[in-house]
XYZ file of C-alpha atoms in Angstrom:
513
model
C -7.259 -74.508 -44.202
C -7.990 -71.900 -41.911
C -6.152 -70.202 -39.385
C -6.760 -70.738 -35.836
C -5.813 -66.883 -34.508
C -7.913 -67.354 -31.151
C -5.240 -68.252 -29.113
C -2.847 -65.900 -29.908
C -5.189 -63.016 -29.388
C -5.863 -64.418 -26.370
C -2.210 -64.642 -25.185
C -1.954 -60.871 -26.568
C -4.836 -59.630 -24.264
C -3.498 -61.264 -21.395
C -0.437 -60.085 -21.511
C -1.415 -56.514 -21.886
C -3.747 -56.808 -18.815
C -0.722 -58.452 -16.820
C 1.610 -55.565 -17.890
C -1.331 -52.599 -16.929
C -1.941 -54.398 -13.467
C 2.008 -54.781 -12.622
C 3.023 -51.326 -14.248
C 0.780 -48.486 -14.402
C 0.615 -45.858 -16.653
C 2.852 -43.244 -15.769
C -0.022 -40.238 -14.802
C 0.286 -36.781 -16.110
C 2.111 -34.502 -13.376
C -0.605 -32.310 -11.507
C 0.355 -28.736 -11.534
C -1.039 -27.328 -8.437
C -2.991 -24.211 -8.614
C -1.206 -21.528 -6.854
C -3.260 -20.789 -2.998
C -5.295 -17.717 -3.710
C -4.251 -14.652 -1.358
C -6.541 -13.620 1.276
C -8.372 -10.506 1.270
C -7.374 -8.616 4.375
C -9.831 -5.898 6.407
C -8.360 -3.836 8.933
C -11.454 -2.114 11.150
C -9.321 0.700 13.235
C -11.177 2.902 15.801
C -9.977 5.422 17.805
C -9.749 5.054 21.813
C -11.941 2.037 22.347
C -11.636 0.748 25.895
C -11.767 -2.904 26.675
C -14.293 -1.980 29.184
C -16.757 -1.007 26.270
C -16.748 -4.105 24.260
C -18.653 -7.141 25.704
C -16.497 -9.877 24.169
C -14.280 -8.648 26.510
C -16.745 -8.684 29.824
C -18.188 -5.478 29.766
C -20.483 -4.478 32.151
C -21.729 -1.405 30.031
C -22.669 -2.307 26.547
C -23.389 -5.419 24.165
C -21.279 -5.060 21.102
C -22.734 -8.207 19.070
C -21.367 -7.351 15.690
C -17.273 -7.164 17.193
C -18.085 -10.173 19.432
C -18.874 -12.206 16.187
C -15.615 -11.643 14.889
C -13.920 -13.183 18.000
C -16.745 -15.733 18.036
C -16.015 -17.337 14.569
C -12.449 -16.414 15.124
C -9.965 -15.264 17.730
C -10.025 -12.971 20.296
C -6.749 -11.460 21.942
C -6.329 -10.793 25.727
C -2.720 -9.284 26.028
C -2.579 -6.875 22.990
C -1.012 -3.906 23.971
C 0.076 -0.610 22.244
C 3.769 0.988 22.440
C 2.698 4.580 22.750
C -0.753 5.349 23.975
C -1.592 8.145 21.393
C -3.738 8.151 18.463
C -1.087 9.112 15.850
C 1.728 7.566 16.980
C -0.333 4.256 17.746
C -1.398 4.790 13.555
C 1.997 5.135 12.796
C 3.356 1.454 14.803
C 0.345 -0.207 13.075
C 1.858 1.099 9.394
C 5.656 0.489 9.844
C 5.828 -2.168 12.094
C 7.969 -0.231 14.314
C 8.276 1.586 17.368
C 7.995 5.523 17.556
C 11.644 6.592 17.879
C 12.438 4.349 14.943
C 9.729 5.605 12.454
C 9.880 8.913 13.639
C 6.402 9.657 14.876
C 6.852 10.140 18.928
C 3.561 12.069 19.581
C 0.325 14.103 17.745
C 2.478 17.000 16.989
C 4.917 16.054 14.417
C 4.400 15.122 10.692
C 4.655 11.772 9.465
C 6.792 10.580 7.409
C 4.551 8.733 4.705
C 7.318 7.764 2.337
C 9.417 5.066 4.596
C 8.884 1.531 4.200
C 5.649 0.133 5.469
C 3.043 -2.778 4.733
C 0.972 -1.411 2.165
C 4.108 -0.884 -0.060
C 5.003 -4.547 0.760
C 1.504 -5.588 -0.407
C 1.368 -3.665 -3.720
C 4.600 -5.040 -4.459
C 3.073 -8.821 -4.851
C -0.066 -7.805 -6.591
C -2.287 -6.001 -3.787
C -4.565 -3.317 -4.174
C -4.632 -1.431 -1.073
C -6.786 1.689 0.457
C -7.355 3.391 3.616
C -10.894 5.219 4.030
C -11.741 7.015 7.387
C -9.617 8.401 10.077
C -5.637 8.622 9.180
C -4.747 11.784 11.347
C -0.978 11.035 10.010
C -1.064 14.867 8.518
C 1.058 13.765 5.586
C -1.108 12.414 2.859
C -1.020 8.604 2.860
C 1.502 6.771 0.524
C 0.999 3.150 -0.924
C -2.332 3.088 -1.230
C -4.410 2.909 -4.751
C -7.211 4.475 -3.171
C -7.732 6.902 -0.198
C -10.037 9.338 1.452
C -9.723 10.410 4.683
C -11.005 12.996 7.721
C -8.744 16.283 7.922
C -7.326 15.816 11.516
C -9.493 14.316 14.202
C -12.772 15.127 11.570
C -16.206 15.456 12.524
C -18.997 13.242 13.635
C -21.515 15.210 11.910
C -21.507 15.977 8.279
C -17.655 15.340 8.137
C -15.315 16.715 5.272
C -12.978 14.191 3.643
C -9.639 15.027 2.301
C -9.814 13.103 -1.373
C -7.266 12.023 -3.686
C -7.055 14.682 -6.131
C -6.564 17.104 -3.479
C -10.173 18.667 -2.972
C -11.873 18.679 0.516
C -15.849 17.624 0.055
C -18.220 17.757 2.368
C -20.450 14.784 3.095
C -23.878 15.103 4.821
C -24.597 12.041 7.469
C -22.720 10.512 10.587
C -18.547 10.091 9.958
C -19.521 6.288 11.494
C -21.649 5.271 8.417
C -20.082 7.407 5.696
C -16.983 5.743 6.169
C -18.586 2.460 6.296
C -20.638 3.443 2.823
C -17.232 4.546 1.338
C -15.456 1.565 2.464
C -18.265 -0.639 0.994
C -19.029 1.455 -2.083
C -14.725 1.184 -2.897
C -14.859 -2.749 -2.354
C -18.501 -3.157 -4.529
C -17.844 -0.655 -7.553
C -14.049 0.797 -7.628
C -11.627 -2.077 -6.924
C -10.151 -4.502 -9.243
C -11.604 -7.668 -8.017
C -9.058 -9.827 -9.733
C -6.833 -8.430 -7.262
C -6.457 -9.427 -3.467
C -7.616 -6.445 -1.442
C -6.263 -4.560 1.997
C -8.267 -2.164 2.983
C -8.001 -0.619 6.117
C -11.323 1.594 7.495
C -10.345 4.142 10.317
C -13.153 4.895 11.894
C -13.428 8.052 14.235
C -15.317 6.730 16.964
C -15.550 6.696 19.994
C -13.112 9.723 20.217
C -13.638 13.013 22.046
C -16.044 14.502 22.278
C -17.947 11.817 21.911
C -21.135 12.733 19.497
C -23.425 10.000 19.135
C -25.692 9.635 15.828
C -29.432 10.724 16.649
C -30.344 7.224 16.083
C -28.714 6.219 19.351
C -29.631 9.641 21.877
C -31.963 7.515 23.665
C -30.219 4.147 23.519
C -29.221 4.601 27.344
C -32.155 6.435 28.553
C -32.717 5.394 32.072
C -29.200 3.698 33.036
C -27.442 3.866 35.765
C -23.896 2.955 35.178
C -22.154 1.833 37.975
C -18.635 4.159 39.412
C -15.898 2.379 39.095
C -14.062 1.662 42.505
C -10.873 3.545 41.527
C -13.130 6.733 40.407
C -12.231 8.637 43.420
C -8.263 7.268 43.370
C -6.375 10.048 45.364
C -3.027 8.705 43.589
C -1.220 8.171 46.727
C 2.348 6.743 46.066
C 1.897 7.927 42.436
C 3.371 11.381 41.696
C 2.654 11.522 37.851
C -1.095 10.049 37.951
C -1.035 13.289 40.691
C -0.346 15.539 37.990
C -2.479 15.006 35.235
C -5.173 16.859 33.609
C -7.618 14.270 32.444
C -9.930 13.751 35.332
C -13.566 13.747 34.514
C -15.105 15.723 37.696
C -12.108 18.097 37.158
C -11.383 18.419 33.375
C -14.158 17.579 31.359
C -15.671 20.591 29.396
C -19.243 21.674 30.480
C -19.968 22.608 27.112
C -18.090 20.435 24.136
C -17.522 17.254 26.775
C -21.107 17.330 28.306
C -23.150 19.052 25.948
C -24.630 21.684 27.982
C -25.936 24.405 25.580
C -23.598 22.784 22.906
C -24.611 23.846 19.345
C -22.812 22.329 16.144
C -23.067 24.654 13.199
C -22.473 21.929 10.663
C -25.673 20.242 11.257
C -28.880 19.913 8.932
C -32.593 20.781 9.673
C -33.213 16.850 10.877
C -30.031 16.293 13.018
C -30.399 19.522 14.873
C -33.866 18.773 15.260
C -32.902 15.083 16.966
C -29.857 16.927 18.890
C -31.871 19.737 20.777
C -35.069 17.207 21.845
C -32.382 15.402 23.499
C -29.554 17.597 24.907
C -31.908 20.839 25.643
C -34.002 19.000 28.251
C -30.496 17.530 29.973
C -29.062 20.746 29.985
C -32.318 22.548 31.653
C -32.465 19.930 34.167
C -29.090 19.858 35.234
C -29.447 23.679 35.578
C -32.090 23.242 37.655
C -30.466 20.735 40.019
C -27.376 22.859 40.687
C -25.365 20.225 41.715
C -21.921 20.283 43.472
C -19.463 18.132 45.162
C -20.199 14.089 44.185
C -23.294 14.565 42.928
C -21.949 16.355 40.220
C -18.687 14.397 39.749
C -20.944 11.424 39.502
C -23.480 13.246 36.975
C -20.673 14.095 34.581
C -19.452 10.553 34.970
C -23.295 9.470 33.419
C -22.987 12.028 30.880
C -19.745 11.156 29.536
C -20.415 6.988 29.473
C -24.075 7.937 27.888
C -22.035 9.924 24.725
C -19.096 7.399 24.772
C -21.257 4.622 24.643
C -23.520 5.912 22.357
C -20.802 6.398 19.826
C -20.260 2.492 20.327
C -23.113 1.415 19.432
C -23.065 3.267 16.257
C -19.428 2.250 15.674
C -20.621 -2.042 16.311
C -23.699 -1.467 13.989
C -21.362 -0.274 10.938
C -19.252 -3.021 11.641
C -21.777 -5.746 11.390
C -22.706 -3.811 7.992
C -19.223 -4.480 6.944
C -19.654 -8.496 7.668
C -22.699 -8.547 6.363
C -21.336 -7.129 2.884
C -18.425 -10.129 3.024
C -21.090 -12.478 3.716
C -23.317 -11.738 0.517
C -20.355 -11.480 -1.827
C -19.238 -14.634 -0.734
C -15.789 -12.997 0.390
C -15.621 -14.162 3.976
C -14.138 -17.147 3.489
C -10.936 -15.732 2.034
C -10.767 -12.141 3.931
C -9.059 -11.783 7.016
C -11.182 -9.607 8.906
C -9.211 -8.058 12.244
C -10.863 -5.017 14.525
C -8.403 -3.321 16.889
C -8.412 0.011 18.478
C -5.148 2.171 18.460
C -5.150 2.227 22.062
C -7.474 1.955 24.913
C -9.064 4.276 27.204
C -10.310 5.353 30.339
C -14.232 4.763 31.554
C -13.852 6.803 35.093
C -10.842 4.396 36.130
C -8.881 6.510 38.572
C -11.350 8.810 37.651
C -10.005 9.302 34.360
C -11.125 10.044 30.453
C -8.508 9.771 27.588
C -5.508 7.317 27.574
C -1.405 8.091 27.039
C -0.721 6.202 30.583
C 1.125 2.945 30.746
C -1.655 1.768 33.292
C -3.796 -0.982 31.691
C -7.027 0.617 30.484
C -4.949 2.650 28.148
C -2.032 0.358 27.225
C -4.392 -2.596 26.468
C -5.678 -2.548 23.054
C -9.012 -4.937 21.880
C -7.750 -7.192 19.001
C -9.913 -9.590 17.045
C -9.255 -11.839 14.047
C -11.257 -14.168 11.847
C -9.676 -15.896 9.262
C -11.580 -19.235 8.430
C -9.123 -20.994 6.736
C -6.583 -20.500 9.273
C -8.432 -19.692 12.699
C -10.483 -22.234 14.081
C -13.991 -20.225 15.638
C -13.837 -19.340 19.306
C -10.121 -19.647 19.609
C -8.682 -17.314 22.467
C -5.034 -16.560 22.321
C -3.014 -15.144 25.521
C 0.167 -14.632 24.670
C 1.936 -10.837 24.830
C 1.471 -8.782 21.684
C 2.573 -5.296 20.706
C 0.726 -2.949 17.959
C 3.988 -3.428 16.086
C 2.669 -6.755 14.994
C 0.197 -5.663 12.864
C 2.430 -5.279 9.851
C 4.507 -8.650 10.007
C 1.403 -10.205 10.414
C -0.341 -8.977 7.247
C 3.065 -9.318 5.395
C 3.356 -13.311 6.135
C -0.550 -14.016 5.607
C -0.313 -12.383 2.230
C 3.222 -14.188 1.392
C 4.931 -11.182 1.485
C 8.868 -11.205 2.920
C 9.183 -9.137 6.399
C 11.420 -6.553 6.237
C 14.361 -7.223 9.163
C 13.777 -3.639 9.901
C 10.293 -4.463 11.431
C 10.545 -4.789 14.788
C 7.733 -6.496 15.633
C 6.775 -9.948 15.038
C 4.324 -12.227 12.989
C 1.815 -13.586 15.139
C 0.783 -16.245 12.454
C 2.680 -18.872 14.101
C 0.429 -18.580 16.793
C -2.608 -18.792 14.920
C -0.992 -21.988 13.364
C -1.107 -23.478 16.846
C 2.639 -23.925 16.513
C 4.714 -23.710 20.311
C 4.464 -20.211 21.710
C 7.478 -21.411 23.965
C 10.131 -19.116 22.123
C 7.151 -16.009 22.216
C 8.018 -12.704 23.858
C 7.720 -12.335 27.443
C 7.624 -8.915 28.074
C 6.141 -6.060 25.990
C 7.797 -2.509 25.370
C 6.344 0.992 26.241
C 7.273 4.757 25.420
C 5.529 8.052 25.766
C 6.791 11.225 24.810
C 4.131 13.726 24.609
C 4.581 16.243 27.410
C 1.598 18.423 26.289
C -2.645 18.007 26.477
C -3.352 16.520 29.815
C 0.195 16.988 31.255
C 0.943 13.483 31.472
C 4.294 12.520 32.217
C 7.198 11.270 29.692
C 7.493 7.644 30.877
C 8.762 4.084 29.604
C 8.549 0.720 30.689
C 8.057 -3.091 30.738
C 5.307 -5.105 31.486
C 5.292 -8.869 31.702
C 2.367 -11.286 32.461
C 2.584 -10.577 36.065
C 4.526 -7.270 36.315
C 4.637 -3.906 35.173
C 7.513 -1.738 35.945
C 7.744 2.358 34.839
C 9.937 4.938 34.788
C 9.025 8.590 34.708
C 11.464 11.126 33.613
C 11.773 15.110 32.536
C 10.137 16.371 35.987
C 11.737 14.191 37.902
C 13.019 10.575 38.009
C 11.009 8.229 39.739
C 9.639 4.792 39.115
C 6.856 2.676 39.545
C 6.241 -1.395 40.077
C 2.914 -3.045 40.314
C 2.286 -7.069 40.856
C -0.731 -6.995 38.311
C -1.743 -10.704 39.896
C -2.463 -9.123 43.351
C -3.143 -5.229 42.285
C -4.623 -5.568 38.768
C -5.918 -1.886 39.120
C -2.602 -0.508 39.908
C -3.149 1.033 42.894
C 0.053 0.247 44.782
C 3.186 1.120 43.969
C 5.309 -1.599 45.664
C 8.668 -0.478 43.766
C 9.911 1.441 47.552
C 9.513 -2.061 48.833
C 12.514 -3.759 49.649
C 11.114 -7.069 49.398
C 10.914 -6.288 45.590
C 14.584 -5.253 45.056
C 15.642 -8.477 43.804
C 12.456 -8.550 41.569
C 13.083 -4.600 40.716
C 17.059 -5.545 39.531
C 15.706 -8.311 37.502
C 12.733 -5.904 35.765
C 15.577 -3.480 35.022
C 17.635 -5.822 33.399
C 15.257 -6.832 31.222
C 14.050 -3.246 30.311
C 17.652 -2.540 29.347
C 18.013 -5.612 27.088
C 14.567 -4.549 25.452
C 15.672 -0.895 24.931
C 19.260 -1.903 23.681
C 17.205 -4.459 21.139
C 14.745 -1.861 19.981
C 17.558 0.963 19.832
C 16.214 3.160 21.908
C 18.829 5.108 22.815
C 17.105 7.601 24.759
C 15.961 4.948 27.410
C 19.071 3.401 27.436
C 20.757 6.850 28.494
C 18.261 7.172 31.065
C 18.979 3.633 32.417
C 22.244 4.403 32.621
C 21.938 7.052 34.456
C 23.683 6.702 38.001
C-alpha cells in the first residue's frame, strides 16, 4: 500500500508558520553609521558696523549675501565683543578666553600662538584646519594645516601674503577678491576631502583707510547719507568721550582717509586709471568749494560713508561667492557657515569713526549662522553672547571636548531650542590700549537694559546708561540719586564677573575705596 504523507507534511508546515508568527526571527543588529562631522566655515571681517548690514536694519546699504546666512539660518541680535580692538578680538575668537587670560590685551603685543586654541582641538579629532586672509596677531599661525595671511593690517590693492614656506608674495588684484580666491582654491584643490574642514576666511574689509574696489567706486554716486542724530554730540557728562581722537570732522585725514590727492604706489595701470577717474574730480571739486564749518564736517562724513560702504559691497559680494561654491559642491547641508566681525564700528554716531569704547556701536558685533541640520531658517536669538563663545561653540558642533579653561559658553543649547533660563544675564568688557585715538582704559557690565562702565588711569569715574530709555547712550545717569540702589546691584554683579573671570586688575580697582 502507498503511504499517505500529505497530512504530516501539512501539519509540519502549519507548525512552522505558527512559530514564525509568534516568535519572529531575531534580526541582525544594525550598526549605526557614525554621524558625519560638520564642516565649519567662519567668515570674519574687520570693523563691520551693524548699521552697514541690511539684516540688522541698515538705512545705508543692502547686503543680500550676509542677509542670506541669517535668512537661511539664524541672526543673533546680542553678540558683543569683550575688547573692541582687532587683535584682541581675534585672540578671543581663537582661545575662548578673555584678553587678560589669553595674554593679548592690545594691538601692540605679540600673541602666544602656541597656547590651547579651538583649531588644535579640532585637529585632534580629525579636522583639517585653515586660516586665510587677515590674521593680525604678529606670530605665525599654529594648529592650521594650511595658512596664508596678510602682514599686519595688509593692503587693499595688490596685497602681500605671508606663506607657510616663510616667503612673502604679492598678488595682483583686490584683497577681498584674492582672499576669497585663495579660500575657494584651498577648498577645491588643496584640502583632504576625506576629512571635515574648518576654514577661517579673514577679510581685511572694511578696515581703515577704506579703499573700495574699482568696480564699487561709483556705487553711491548721487546718494546723500543721513547725518546720525548724535553726530554733533557735545559729550556732556562723559569725560572719556570728550577726550577721544576719533572724530570724523576733526581727526579723519584728508589725504589718506578721504582720498584728496591720495596716490597708491602699488596700483597697476588699470587700477590707477579707474582710481584717478573717480577721485581726481572729487578732489578738484573739494578744493574749489573751499568748505568750512558744518559744510566741511558733513562733506567729510559723506566721503567717509562712500568709501566705507564701497568696501562693504565687495565684502558682501565675496561672501556670496563662498555660499555659491558650497551650493555647487553640495557642501551646504553639512557646513556650519558663520559671518561675524571682530567688533562693531562707528558710522558717524557721536561724531566718530573707529571703535574701542564700550558704547553700543563698537561693542555690538554682527553674528549670523547657518547650519541646516540644526538651525531652522529665519531663527532669531536674543540671548546675550560674547566673542569668547565662538571657540566652545565650534568644539561642541564638531563633537570635541571643551577645555575647562575656556571662559566662553557654547551656544549649541540655544540652537537646539533648549531653555535659555540658565543662560548668562550680563556680558563683560575690558579695554586696555591707551594709545591711538586716545580712548581711556575701561571695563564694565552690560545687561539687557543697563550698562555700567568704570574708566581708569586718567581719573577714576563711572558711567551708567539705561539702554531702554537712552539707546544712543547720551545721558550718563550715574550721579542721579534715584539710581543708587541699581548701581549697587550692578557693581556687585560686575565684581562677581571680574572674580569669575579672574580679572585681577578689575578686582583691585573695584576694591579701592
